[in-house]
Coordinates of C-alpha atoms in Angstrom, one line a residue:
Chain A
M511 CA 0.0 0.0 0.0
K512 CA 1.4 3.4 -0.9
E513 CA 1.7 6.1 1.7
F514 CA -1.0 8.4 0.3
E515 CA -3.5 5.5 0.3
L516 CA -2.6 4.8 3.9
I517 CA -3.2 8.4 4.9
N518 CA -6.5 8.4 3.0
R519 CA -7.7 5.3 4.8
Y520 CA -7.0 6.3 8.4
F521 CA -7.3 10.0 8.4
T522 CA -9.5 11.4 5.6
G523 CA -13.1 12.0 6.5
R524 CA -12.5 11.2 10.2
G525 CA -12.5 13.5 13.2
I526 CA -13.9 17.0 13.4
A527 CA -14.3 19.4 10.6
R528 CA -13.5 22.9 11.8
R529 CA -15.1 25.8 10.0
D530 CA -11.8 27.6 9.6
V531 CA -10.3 24.8 7.6
D532 CA -10.8 25.6 3.9
L533 CA -8.9 22.6 2.7
G534 CA -7.9 19.6 4.8
I535 CA -6.0 16.4 4.0
G536 CA -5.6 15.5 0.3
D537 CA -3.8 18.3 -1.5
D538 CA -0.2 19.6 -1.4
C539 CA -1.1 21.8 1.6
A540 CA -3.9 22.4 3.9
L541 CA -5.5 25.8 3.9
V542 CA -6.8 27.4 7.1
R543 CA -7.9 30.8 8.3
V544 CA -6.4 32.6 11.3
P545 CA -8.8 35.2 12.8
E546 CA -7.9 38.9 12.5
S547 CA -6.3 40.2 15.7
C548 CA -5.0 36.8 16.6
Q549 CA -1.4 35.5 16.4
L550 CA -0.6 32.0 15.2
A551 CA 1.1 29.8 17.8
V552 CA 3.2 27.0 16.5
T553 CA 5.0 24.1 18.3
T554 CA 6.5 20.7 17.3
D555 CA 7.4 17.7 19.4
T556 CA 8.8 14.3 18.4
L557 CA 8.3 11.0 20.1
V558 CA 10.8 8.2 19.5
E559 CA 10.5 4.6 20.6
G560 CA 12.8 3.8 23.4
V561 CA 13.4 7.5 24.1
H562 CA 9.9 8.8 24.9
F563 CA 8.0 5.6 25.3
F564 CA 8.5 1.8 25.8
A565 CA 8.2 -0.3 22.7
D566 CA 5.1 -2.1 24.1
I567 CA 3.0 1.1 24.6
S568 CA -0.5 0.7 23.4
P569 CA -1.0 2.4 20.0
R570 CA -4.1 4.2 21.5
A571 CA -2.0 5.7 24.2
L572 CA 0.7 6.6 21.8
G573 CA -1.7 8.4 19.5
H574 CA -3.2 10.3 22.5
R575 CA 0.2 11.1 23.9
A576 CA 1.8 12.4 20.6
L577 CA -1.0 15.0 20.4
A578 CA -1.2 15.7 24.1
V579 CA 2.4 16.8 24.5
N580 CA 2.0 19.3 21.6
L581 CA -1.3 20.6 22.9
S582 CA 0.4 21.1 26.3
D583 CA 2.8 23.5 24.6
L584 CA -0.1 25.5 23.1
A585 CA -1.7 25.5 26.6
A586 CA 1.5 27.0 28.1
M587 CA 1.2 30.0 25.7
G588 CA -2.6 30.4 26.5
A589 CA -3.3 29.5 22.9
E590 CA -6.5 27.8 21.6
P591 CA -5.5 24.6 19.8
A592 CA -6.8 24.4 16.2
W593 CA -4.9 22.3 13.7
V594 CA -2.2 19.7 13.7
S595 CA 0.1 18.0 11.1
L596 CA 1.4 14.6 11.6
G597 CA 4.7 13.1 10.5
L598 CA 4.4 9.3 11.1
T599 CA 7.2 6.9 10.5
L600 CA 6.3 3.2 10.9
P601 CA 8.4 0.1 10.5
S602 CA 5.6 -1.7 8.7
I603 CA 1.9 -1.3 8.0
D604 CA -0.2 -3.0 10.6
A605 CA -3.9 -2.3 10.1
Q606 CA -4.9 -2.9 13.7
W607 CA -2.1 -0.9 15.1
L608 CA -3.0 2.0 12.8
E609 CA -6.7 1.8 13.7
E610 CA -5.9 2.0 17.4
F611 CA -3.3 4.7 17.0
T612 CA -5.6 6.9 15.0
D613 CA -8.5 6.2 17.3
G614 CA -6.3 7.5 20.2
M615 CA -5.3 10.6 18.3
H616 CA -8.8 11.4 17.0
E617 CA -10.3 11.0 20.5
I618 CA -8.1 13.7 22.0
A619 CA -8.3 15.8 18.9
E620 CA -12.1 15.8 19.0
Y621 CA -12.1 16.6 22.8
Y622 CA -10.0 19.7 22.2
N623 CA -11.7 20.7 18.9
V624 CA -8.5 20.1 16.9
Q625 CA -8.5 19.0 13.2
I626 CA -5.7 16.9 11.7
V627 CA -5.1 18.8 8.5
G628 CA -2.3 16.9 6.9
G629 CA 0.5 14.5 7.3
D630 CA 3.2 12.3 5.8
T631 CA 3.5 8.6 6.4
T632 CA 6.8 7.0 5.7
Q633 CA 8.5 3.7 6.4
G634 CA 11.3 3.5 9.0
P635 CA 11.9 3.2 12.7
L636 CA 8.8 4.2 14.8
T637 CA 8.9 8.0 15.1
I638 CA 6.1 10.5 15.5
T639 CA 6.4 14.2 14.9
V640 CA 3.4 16.4 15.5
C641 CA 3.3 20.1 14.6
A642 CA 0.4 21.8 16.4
K643 CA -1.0 25.2 15.5
G644 CA -3.2 27.3 17.7
I645 CA -4.5 30.9 17.9
V646 CA -4.1 33.5 20.6
P647 CA -5.3 37.1 20.8
Q648 CA -2.6 39.5 19.6
G649 CA -0.2 40.3 22.4
K650 CA -2.0 38.1 25.0
A651 CA 0.2 35.0 24.8
L652 CA 1.9 33.8 28.0
T653 CA 5.7 33.5 27.7
R654 CA 8.6 32.4 29.8
S655 CA 10.0 35.9 30.2
G656 CA 7.5 37.9 32.2
A657 CA 8.1 36.7 35.8
K658 CA 8.7 39.6 38.3
N659 CA 10.2 39.8 41.7
G660 CA 7.5 39.0 44.3
D661 CA 5.3 37.0 41.9
W662 CA 3.9 33.7 43.3
I663 CA 4.8 30.4 41.7
Y664 CA 2.1 27.9 41.0
V665 CA 1.5 24.5 39.4
T666 CA -1.9 23.3 38.1
G667 CA -1.8 19.8 39.6
P668 CA 0.2 16.9 41.1
L669 CA 3.6 16.1 39.8
G670 CA 5.7 12.9 39.5
D671 CA 3.2 10.4 38.5
S672 CA 4.8 9.7 35.1
G673 CA 8.1 9.3 36.8
L674 CA 6.4 6.8 39.1
A675 CA 4.9 4.8 36.2
I676 CA 8.2 4.6 34.4
E677 CA 10.5 3.9 37.3
A678 CA 8.2 1.4 39.0
R679 CA 8.3 -0.6 35.8
K680 CA 12.1 -0.3 35.3
Q681 CA 13.0 -1.0 38.9
N682 CA 10.2 -3.5 39.7
W683 CA 8.9 -1.4 42.6
S684 CA 6.2 -3.1 44.5
I685 CA 3.2 -0.7 44.5
A686 CA -0.5 -1.2 45.1
E687 CA -2.3 -2.1 41.9
E688 CA -4.6 0.9 42.2
H689 CA -1.8 3.4 42.5
L690 CA 0.2 1.9 39.7
E691 CA -2.9 2.0 37.5
N692 CA -3.5 5.7 38.3
A693 CA 0.2 6.6 37.6
N694 CA 0.2 4.6 34.3
K695 CA -3.0 6.4 33.2
R696 CA -1.4 9.8 33.8
F697 CA 1.7 8.8 32.0
H698 CA -0.1 7.2 29.0
F699 CA -3.0 9.6 28.7
P700 CA -1.8 13.0 29.9
S701 CA -4.4 15.8 30.0
P702 CA -2.9 19.0 28.5
R703 CA -4.1 22.0 30.6
V704 CA -5.7 23.8 27.6
A705 CA -8.6 25.5 29.4
A706 CA -6.3 26.6 32.3
G707 CA -3.8 28.1 29.9
Q708 CA -6.5 30.3 28.3
V709 CA -7.7 31.3 31.8
L710 CA -4.2 32.4 32.7
R711 CA -4.0 34.9 29.8
G712 CA -3.9 38.5 31.1
I713 CA -3.5 37.3 34.7
A714 CA -0.3 35.2 34.9
T715 CA 3.0 36.9 34.2
S716 CA 4.7 33.8 32.8
A717 CA 4.0 30.1 32.1
I718 CA 5.6 26.9 30.8
D719 CA 4.5 23.3 30.7
I720 CA 6.3 20.8 32.8
S721 CA 7.9 18.3 30.4
D722 CA 11.5 18.3 31.5
G723 CA 10.7 18.4 35.3
L724 CA 9.5 21.1 37.6
L725 CA 13.0 22.5 38.5
A726 CA 14.4 22.3 34.9
D727 CA 11.3 24.0 33.5
L728 CA 11.3 26.6 36.3
S729 CA 14.9 27.4 35.5
H730 CA 13.8 28.3 31.9
I731 CA 11.4 30.9 33.3
L732 CA 14.0 32.2 35.8
K733 CA 16.7 32.5 33.1
Q734 CA 14.4 34.2 30.5
S735 CA 12.8 36.5 33.1
G736 CA 16.1 37.4 34.8
V737 CA 14.9 36.5 38.3
G738 CA 15.5 33.9 41.0
A739 CA 13.1 31.8 43.1
V740 CA 12.4 30.1 46.4
I741 CA 10.5 26.8 46.1
H742 CA 9.0 24.9 49.0
A743 CA 9.5 21.2 48.1
D744 CA 7.0 20.1 50.7
K745 CA 4.3 22.2 49.1
V746 CA 4.7 20.6 45.7
P747 CA 1.4 18.6 45.1
T748 CA 1.7 14.9 44.7
S749 CA -0.9 12.2 44.1
A750 CA -1.9 9.4 46.5
A751 CA 0.0 7.1 44.2
L752 CA 3.2 9.0 44.6
N753 CA 2.6 9.4 48.3
S754 CA 2.5 5.7 48.7
L755 CA 6.3 5.6 48.1
K756 CA 8.0 5.4 51.4
N757 CA 11.3 6.8 50.4
D758 CA 11.2 10.6 50.8
D759 CA 14.2 11.2 48.5
I760 CA 12.8 9.3 45.6
R761 CA 9.4 10.8 46.0
L762 CA 10.8 14.3 46.0
Q763 CA 13.0 13.5 43.0
L764 CA 10.1 12.3 41.0
A765 CA 8.0 15.3 41.8
L766 CA 10.7 17.9 41.4
A767 CA 12.8 16.7 38.6
Y768 CA 11.4 13.8 36.5
G769 CA 9.1 15.5 34.1
D770 CA 6.5 14.2 31.6
D771 CA 3.9 15.8 33.9
Y772 CA 2.2 18.2 31.5
E773 CA 0.9 20.4 34.3
L774 CA 1.4 24.1 33.9
L775 CA 3.9 26.0 35.9
F776 CA 3.2 29.8 36.1
T777 CA 3.8 33.0 38.0
V778 CA 1.3 35.6 39.1
S779 CA 1.5 38.9 40.9
D780 CA 0.3 39.3 44.5
D781 CA -2.5 41.5 43.2
N782 CA -3.9 38.8 40.9
K783 CA -3.4 35.8 43.2
S784 CA -7.0 35.5 44.4
I785 CA -8.8 36.2 41.1
L786 CA -6.5 33.6 39.5
E787 CA -7.3 30.9 42.0
A788 CA -11.0 31.6 41.8
K789 CA -11.0 31.6 38.0
L790 CA -9.1 28.3 37.7
Q791 CA -11.3 26.7 40.3
Q792 CA -14.3 27.5 38.0
Y793 CA -12.6 25.2 35.5
G794 CA -12.1 22.4 38.0
V795 CA -8.4 23.2 38.4
E796 CA -6.9 23.5 41.9
P797 CA -3.7 25.5 41.5
V798 CA -1.1 25.1 44.2
C799 CA 1.3 27.8 45.3
I800 CA 4.8 26.3 45.7
G801 CA 7.0 29.3 46.1
Q802 CA 7.9 32.9 45.1
V803 CA 10.0 34.8 42.6
V804 CA 12.9 36.6 44.3
N805 CA 15.7 38.9 43.2
N806 CA 18.7 36.8 44.2
D807 CA 20.9 36.8 41.1
G808 CA 18.9 34.2 39.3
K809 CA 19.4 31.5 42.0
L810 CA 16.9 28.8 42.6
E811 CA 16.6 28.0 46.3
L812 CA 14.9 24.8 47.4
L813 CA 13.4 24.6 50.9
Y814 CA 12.0 21.5 52.7
H815 CA 10.0 22.4 55.8
N816 CA 11.8 25.7 55.7
Q817 CA 15.3 24.1 55.7
T818 CA 17.5 24.5 52.6
M819 CA 17.9 21.3 50.7
P820 CA 20.2 20.5 47.8
L821 CA 18.8 20.5 44.2
P822 CA 18.2 16.9 43.0
N823 CA 19.7 15.9 39.7
I824 CA 17.8 17.6 36.9
G825 CA 16.8 15.7 33.9
F826 CA 16.5 11.9 33.8
E827 CA 17.3 9.5 30.9
H828 CA 13.9 7.9 31.2
F829 CA 14.0 5.0 28.8
S830 CA 17.7 4.2 28.5
Chain B
M175 CA 24.3 17.9 25.9
K176 CA 20.6 18.3 26.5
E177 CA 18.3 18.7 23.5
F178 CA 17.4 22.4 24.2
E179 CA 21.0 23.4 24.5
L180 CA 21.6 21.7 21.2
I181 CA 18.8 23.6 19.5
N182 CA 20.0 26.8 21.1
R183 CA 23.5 26.4 19.7
Y184 CA 22.7 25.6 16.1
F185 CA 19.5 27.5 15.5
T186 CA 19.0 30.4 17.8
G187 CA 20.2 33.7 16.4
R188 CA 20.9 32.3 13.0
G189 CA 19.1 32.8 9.7
I190 CA 16.8 35.5 8.8
A191 CA 14.5 37.4 11.3
R192 CA 11.1 38.0 9.6
R193 CA 9.1 41.0 10.8
D194 CA 6.0 38.9 11.1
V195 CA 7.6 36.6 13.7
D196 CA 6.8 38.0 17.2
L197 CA 8.5 35.1 19.1
G198 CA 10.9 32.7 17.5
I199 CA 12.8 29.7 19.0
G200 CA 13.1 29.5 22.8
D201 CA 9.6 29.4 24.3
D202 CA 6.8 26.8 24.3
C203 CA 5.6 28.0 21.0
A204 CA 6.6 30.4 18.3
L205 CA 4.2 33.3 17.6
V206 CA 3.7 34.7 14.1
R207 CA 1.3 36.9 12.3
V208 CA -0.7 35.9 9.2
P209 CA -1.8 39.0 7.1
E210 CA -5.5 39.8 7.0
S211 CA -7.1 38.5 3.8
C212 CA -4.6 35.6 3.6
Q213 CA -5.0 31.9 4.3
L214 CA -2.3 29.9 6.1
A215 CA -1.0 27.0 4.0
V216 CA 0.5 24.1 5.9
T217 CA 2.4 21.1 4.8
T218 CA 4.6 18.4 6.3
D219 CA 7.2 16.0 4.9
T220 CA 9.4 13.4 6.5
L221 CA 12.8 12.2 5.3
V222 CA 14.1 8.8 6.6
E223 CA 17.5 7.4 6.0
G224 CA 17.5 4.5 3.5
V225 CA 14.0 5.5 2.3
H226 CA 14.5 9.1 1.0
F227 CA 18.3 9.3 0.9
F228 CA 21.4 7.2 1.0
A229 CA 23.1 7.0 4.4
D230 CA 26.2 8.8 3.1
I231 CA 24.4 11.9 1.8
S232 CA 26.2 15.1 2.7
P233 CA 24.6 16.8 5.8
R234 CA 24.5 20.1 3.8
A235 CA 22.5 18.4 1.0
L236 CA 20.2 16.8 3.6
G237 CA 19.5 20.1 5.3
H238 CA 18.7 21.7 2.0
R239 CA 16.6 18.8 0.8
A240 CA 14.5 18.5 3.9
L241 CA 13.4 22.1 3.5
A242 CA 13.2 22.1 -0.3
V243 CA 10.7 19.2 -0.5
N244 CA 8.4 21.1 1.9
L245 CA 8.8 24.5 0.1
S246 CA 7.9 22.6 -3.1
D247 CA 4.5 21.7 -1.6
L248 CA 3.9 25.4 -0.7
A249 CA 4.9 26.3 -4.2
A250 CA 2.4 23.9 -5.7
M251 CA -0.4 25.8 -3.8
G252 CA 1.0 29.2 -5.0
A253 CA 1.8 30.1 -1.4
E254 CA 4.6 32.3 -0.2
P255 CA 6.8 30.4 2.2
A256 CA 7.2 32.0 5.6
W257 CA 8.0 29.8 8.7
V258 CA 9.1 26.2 9.3
S259 CA 9.3 23.9 12.3
L260 CA 11.9 21.1 12.5
G261 CA 11.6 17.7 14.1
L262 CA 15.2 16.4 14.0
T263 CA 16.0 12.9 15.3
L264 CA 19.7 12.0 15.4
P265 CA 21.5 8.8 16.4
S266 CA 24.2 10.9 18.2
I267 CA 25.5 14.4 18.5
D268 CA 28.1 15.2 15.9
A269 CA 29.1 18.8 16.0
Q270 CA 30.5 18.9 12.4
W271 CA 27.5 17.1 11.0
L272 CA 25.1 19.5 12.7
E273 CA 27.0 22.5 11.6
E274 CA 26.8 21.4 8.0
F275 CA 23.2 20.3 8.2
T276 CA 22.1 23.6 9.6
D277 CA 24.2 25.5 7.1
G278 CA 22.4 23.7 4.3
M279 CA 19.0 24.4 5.9
H280 CA 19.8 28.0 6.7
E281 CA 21.1 28.7 3.2
I282 CA 17.9 27.6 1.5
A283 CA 15.8 29.2 4.2
E284 CA 17.5 32.6 3.7
Y285 CA 17.2 32.3 -0.1
Y286 CA 13.4 31.9 0.2
N287 CA 13.0 34.3 3.1
V288 CA 11.9 31.6 5.5
Q289 CA 12.5 31.6 9.2
I290 CA 13.0 28.5 11.3
V291 CA 10.7 29.3 14.3
G292 CA 11.0 26.2 16.4
G293 CA 11.9 22.6 16.6
D294 CA 12.5 19.5 18.7
T295 CA 15.8 17.6 18.6
T296 CA 15.7 14.0 19.9
Q297 CA 17.9 10.9 19.9
G298 CA 17.0 8.1 17.6
P299 CA 17.4 6.8 14.1
L300 CA 18.1 9.7 11.6
T301 CA 14.7 11.1 10.7
I302 CA 13.8 14.7 9.7
T303 CA 10.2 16.0 9.7
V304 CA 9.7 19.6 8.6
C305 CA 6.4 21.4 8.9
A306 CA 6.3 24.4 6.5
K307 CA 3.9 27.2 6.7
G308 CA 3.1 29.8 4.1
I309 CA 0.6 32.4 3.2
V310 CA -1.6 32.8 0.2
P311 CA -4.3 35.4 -0.6
Q312 CA -7.7 34.2 0.4
G313 CA -9.3 32.1 -2.3
K314 CA -6.3 32.2 -4.6
A315 CA -4.5 29.0 -3.8
L316 CA -3.9 26.4 -6.5
T317 CA -5.4 23.0 -5.8
R318 CA -5.5 19.7 -7.5
S319 CA -9.2 19.8 -8.3
G320 CA -9.6 22.6 -10.8
A321 CA -8.5 21.0 -14.1
K322 CA -11.1 21.4 -16.9
N323 CA -11.7 19.6 -20.2
G324 CA -9.5 21.2 -22.9
D325 CA -6.9 22.7 -20.4
W326 CA -3.3 22.3 -21.5
I327 CA -0.9 20.3 -19.2
Y328 CA 2.5 21.8 -18.4
V329 CA 5.6 21.1 -16.4
T330 CA 8.1 23.8 -15.3
G331 CA 11.3 21.9 -16.2
P332 CA 13.1 18.7 -17.1
L333 CA 12.2 15.5 -15.3
G334 CA 14.0 12.3 -14.4
D335 CA 17.4 13.7 -13.2
S336 CA 16.9 12.5 -9.6
G337 CA 16.0 9.1 -10.9
L338 CA 19.1 9.1 -13.0
A339 CA 21.3 10.0 -10.0
I340 CA 19.8 7.3 -7.8
E341 CA 19.7 4.5 -10.4
A342 CA 23.1 5.3 -11.8
R343 CA 24.6 4.8 -8.4
K344 CA 22.5 1.7 -7.5
Q345 CA 23.1 0.0 -10.9
N346 CA 26.6 1.3 -11.6
W347 CA 25.7 2.8 -14.9
S348 CA 28.6 4.3 -16.8
I349 CA 27.7 7.9 -17.4
A350 CA 29.9 10.9 -18.3
E351 CA 31.2 12.6 -15.2
E352 CA 29.6 16.0 -16.1
H353 CA 26.2 14.4 -16.6
L354 CA 26.4 12.5 -13.3
E355 CA 27.4 15.6 -11.5
N356 CA 24.4 17.6 -12.9
A357 CA 22.0 14.8 -12.0
N358 CA 23.4 14.5 -8.5
K359 CA 23.1 18.2 -8.0
R360 CA 19.5 18.2 -9.0
F361 CA 18.8 15.3 -6.7
H362 CA 20.7 16.7 -3.7
F363 CA 19.9 20.3 -4.0
P364 CA 16.4 20.5 -5.6
S365 CA 15.0 24.0 -6.3
P366 CA 11.4 24.3 -5.3
R367 CA 9.5 26.4 -7.9
V368 CA 8.3 29.0 -5.4
A369 CA 8.3 32.0 -7.7
A370 CA 6.6 30.0 -10.5
G371 CA 3.9 28.8 -8.1
Q372 CA 3.0 32.4 -7.2
V373 CA 3.0 33.4 -10.8
L374 CA 0.5 30.6 -11.6
R375 CA -2.1 32.0 -9.1
G376 CA -5.2 33.2 -10.8
I377 CA -3.9 31.8 -14.2
A378 CA -3.5 28.0 -13.8
T379 CA -6.6 25.9 -13.1
S380 CA -4.7 23.2 -11.0
A381 CA -1.2 22.4 -9.8
I382 CA 0.8 19.8 -8.0
D383 CA 4.5 19.3 -7.4
I384 CA 6.2 16.2 -8.9
S385 CA 7.4 14.1 -6.0
D386 CA 5.9 10.7 -6.7
G387 CA 6.5 10.9 -10.5
L388 CA 4.9 12.8 -13.4
L389 CA 2.2 10.2 -14.1
A390 CA 1.4 9.4 -10.4
D391 CA 1.1 13.1 -9.6
L392 CA -0.9 13.8 -12.7
S393 CA -3.3 11.0 -11.7
H394 CA -4.0 12.9 -8.4
I395 CA -5.1 16.0 -10.5
L396 CA -7.2 13.9 -12.8
K397 CA -8.9 12.0 -10.0
Q398 CA -9.6 15.2 -7.9
S399 CA -10.7 17.1 -11.0
G400 CA -12.8 14.3 -12.4
V401 CA -11.1 14.5 -15.9
G402 CA -8.8 12.4 -18.1
A403 CA -5.7 13.4 -20.1
V404 CA -3.6 12.7 -23.1
I405 CA 0.2 13.0 -22.5
H406 CA 2.8 13.1 -25.2
A407 CA 5.8 11.3 -23.7
D408 CA 8.1 12.6 -26.4
K409 CA 7.3 16.1 -25.3
V410 CA 8.3 15.6 -21.7
P411 CA 11.4 17.8 -21.2
T412 CA 14.6 16.0 -20.1
S413 CA 18.1 17.2 -19.4
A414 CA 21.2 16.5 -21.4
A415 CA 22.3 14.2 -18.6
L416 CA 19.1 12.1 -19.0
N417 CA 19.3 12.3 -22.8
S418 CA 22.8 10.7 -22.6
L419 CA 21.1 7.4 -21.6
K420 CA 20.9 5.3 -24.7
N421 CA 18.0 3.0 -23.6
D422 CA 14.7 4.7 -24.5
D423 CA 12.6 2.7 -22.1
I424 CA 14.7 3.5 -19.1
R425 CA 14.9 7.2 -20.1
L426 CA 11.2 7.4 -20.4
Q427 CA 10.6 5.5 -17.2
L428 CA 12.8 7.9 -15.2
A429 CA 11.2 11.0 -16.8
L430 CA 7.6 9.8 -16.5
A431 CA 7.5 7.7 -13.3
Y432 CA 10.4 8.1 -11.0
G433 CA 9.7 11.3 -9.1
D434 CA 11.8 13.4 -6.7
D435 CA 11.8 16.1 -9.5
Y436 CA 10.1 18.9 -7.6
E437 CA 9.1 20.7 -10.8
L438 CA 5.5 21.8 -10.9
L439 CA 2.8 20.1 -13.0
F440 CA -0.1 22.4 -13.8
T441 CA -3.1 22.9 -16.1
V442 CA -4.2 26.1 -17.8
S443 CA -7.1 27.1 -20.1
D444 CA -6.5 27.7 -23.8
D445 CA -7.3 31.4 -23.2
N446 CA -4.6 31.8 -20.6
K447 CA -1.9 29.7 -22.3
S448 CA 0.1 32.6 -23.9
I449 CA 0.0 35.0 -20.9
L450 CA 1.1 32.1 -18.6
E451 CA 4.1 31.2 -20.8
A452 CA 5.1 34.9 -21.0
K453 CA 4.8 35.5 -17.3
L454 CA 6.8 32.4 -16.3
Q455 CA 9.5 33.3 -18.8
Q456 CA 9.9 36.6 -17.0
Y457 CA 11.0 34.5 -14.0
G458 CA 13.4 32.5 -16.1
V459 CA 11.1 29.4 -16.1
E460 CA 10.5 27.7 -19.5
P461 CA 7.2 25.8 -19.2
V462 CA 6.7 22.9 -21.5
C463 CA 3.3 21.8 -22.7
I464 CA 3.2 18.0 -22.6
G465 CA -0.5 17.2 -23.2
Q466 CA -4.1 18.1 -22.7
V467 CA -7.0 17.5 -20.3
V468 CA -9.8 15.4 -22.0
N469 CA -13.2 14.1 -21.0
N470 CA -12.5 10.3 -21.3
D471 CA -13.8 8.8 -18.0
G472 CA -10.8 9.8 -16.1
K473 CA -8.4 7.8 -18.3
L474 CA -4.8 8.8 -18.7
E475 CA -3.6 8.1 -22.3
L476 CA 0.1 8.1 -23.1
L477 CA 1.3 8.7 -26.6
Y478 CA 4.8 8.4 -28.0
H479 CA 5.2 10.1 -31.4
N480 CA 1.4 9.9 -31.6
Q481 CA 1.3 6.1 -31.0
T482 CA -0.3 4.8 -27.9
M483 CA 2.2 3.4 -25.4
P484 CA 1.6 1.4 -22.2
L485 CA 1.9 3.2 -18.9
P486 CA 5.2 2.4 -17.2
N487 CA 5.2 1.1 -13.6
I488 CA 4.2 4.0 -11.4
G489 CA 6.1 4.5 -8.2
F490 CA 9.6 3.2 -7.6
E491 CA 11.1 1.9 -4.3
H492 CA 14.1 4.1 -4.7
F493 CA 16.3 3.1 -1.8
S494 CA 15.4 -0.4 -1.0

């Protein structure tokens, strides 16, 4: 089967049809319309077998995840997701695999009102590159560079569950079935904080999504904003699953430094703290304040029950 | 070296800075502006080692080619290229390789006034996915579906040189050094017909770029336009390099069915034939009329010196 036939079979005529798509899959390019007074937000992320996921991941989870990690970047800018392009490289054509993979991708696309407008399917080692496009009102996007001295630092939800899912498997940790299931679900089917990102527009001073790990991603904000921060490690929210780990050090490492969480990390001025909490709660998001921006030569200080603690290793090699 | 440092080193602060890019590499998304009254054209193409190029291709050629094949899709819509995102998967970090690859990519990007606005670099088998974005005046894009009975069928330049380069190497053909060099140059450094595509807007009735081979790509236009065609194989333009092949059958196969040419194939009404030729010639493009659209139940008829000839096999496995 040739590649274009493949694309036709699994993508054409499926999923939602947005009114701003003038031409979808099936020509040299897709044609879409960006509303006046909006900017186009563009991001791209690649998933490679053995680097971003285990070889035995379910195709449905992989389809979900490939889109979710890209939508998470749009969320971090406060953009509304609109259109995605898919570069899909497959070792061979397996109809059932493709069916489930595209099911997973279409499910999350429909949920977030996103249309897959084009792609390229090629033969080779399993690699998925998604390029997601969204729209954001002119000048209203959240960036990494707006954090100010005195701003409060928040996350949108519990961290470390993906790390728990991955390490529990690699190291054969004995964990209650229910906890493992919950952690695996968050790892395989991450929920990009799309609504939260749009709520943060005009209120938060900076934002980023947590993909590399809380401290690594915070350091991007600090560097690009030219500020420092104090983080209270004991305030970082964690799930019941992660809390079931008895080893404090490991639990903290997973929450602070593992990544793949896809929660948002953001800063907000003292004046806007209450309105922001109230607005996010309307969307079912419980933001947690974990620290404050300070002017200390860009340093990141980590406290645990008000005692200074050393920074854990930043950046894991998850699948090696 | 972590992936974001890698991106920083080879991409940030290099290449052109377009005025419609509000935020380039370095945040969760890039932010760009699409002019009012324009549509956004989006395309994506993946290159995989051993499928789209030989393992020993020069990194400079690979960087050029990865961008060129995407710009060719924008050209086929009559779009003006603007921004690209890059998904780059590399087996290891080789500073010299990256330097040359990004040189090749930046050279063609600058030539076409395109800015690389973001990317993701990951470890894995060599795979390159580019997502190219361009702009086209609302309603003016060229599609595959507008060919009408009686329209003339054109190509923008000689076909079959990439096929010659690839097959000469695989099959050890003995070809004059000069011819081989020219064919290799066209294969490694294809020139997307960006200016020609924009000239065709409002004049041509349909267009496509020749990537799968003249007849395969023509069949897309015929199917989507609901028409048939007569093609004169002896009128299909070929280079001196290809003409140096003595075997007529092989020469014709390469020109008609091999692909990787990245010339445009388009249709134009009899009324607009002369103005189109004149306008393209102003841009140094010599279009060649190779046949005509006919109403014959969607059939593609191939003539050689006015005698019916069988269709060659469509679609090669170039690198297997």
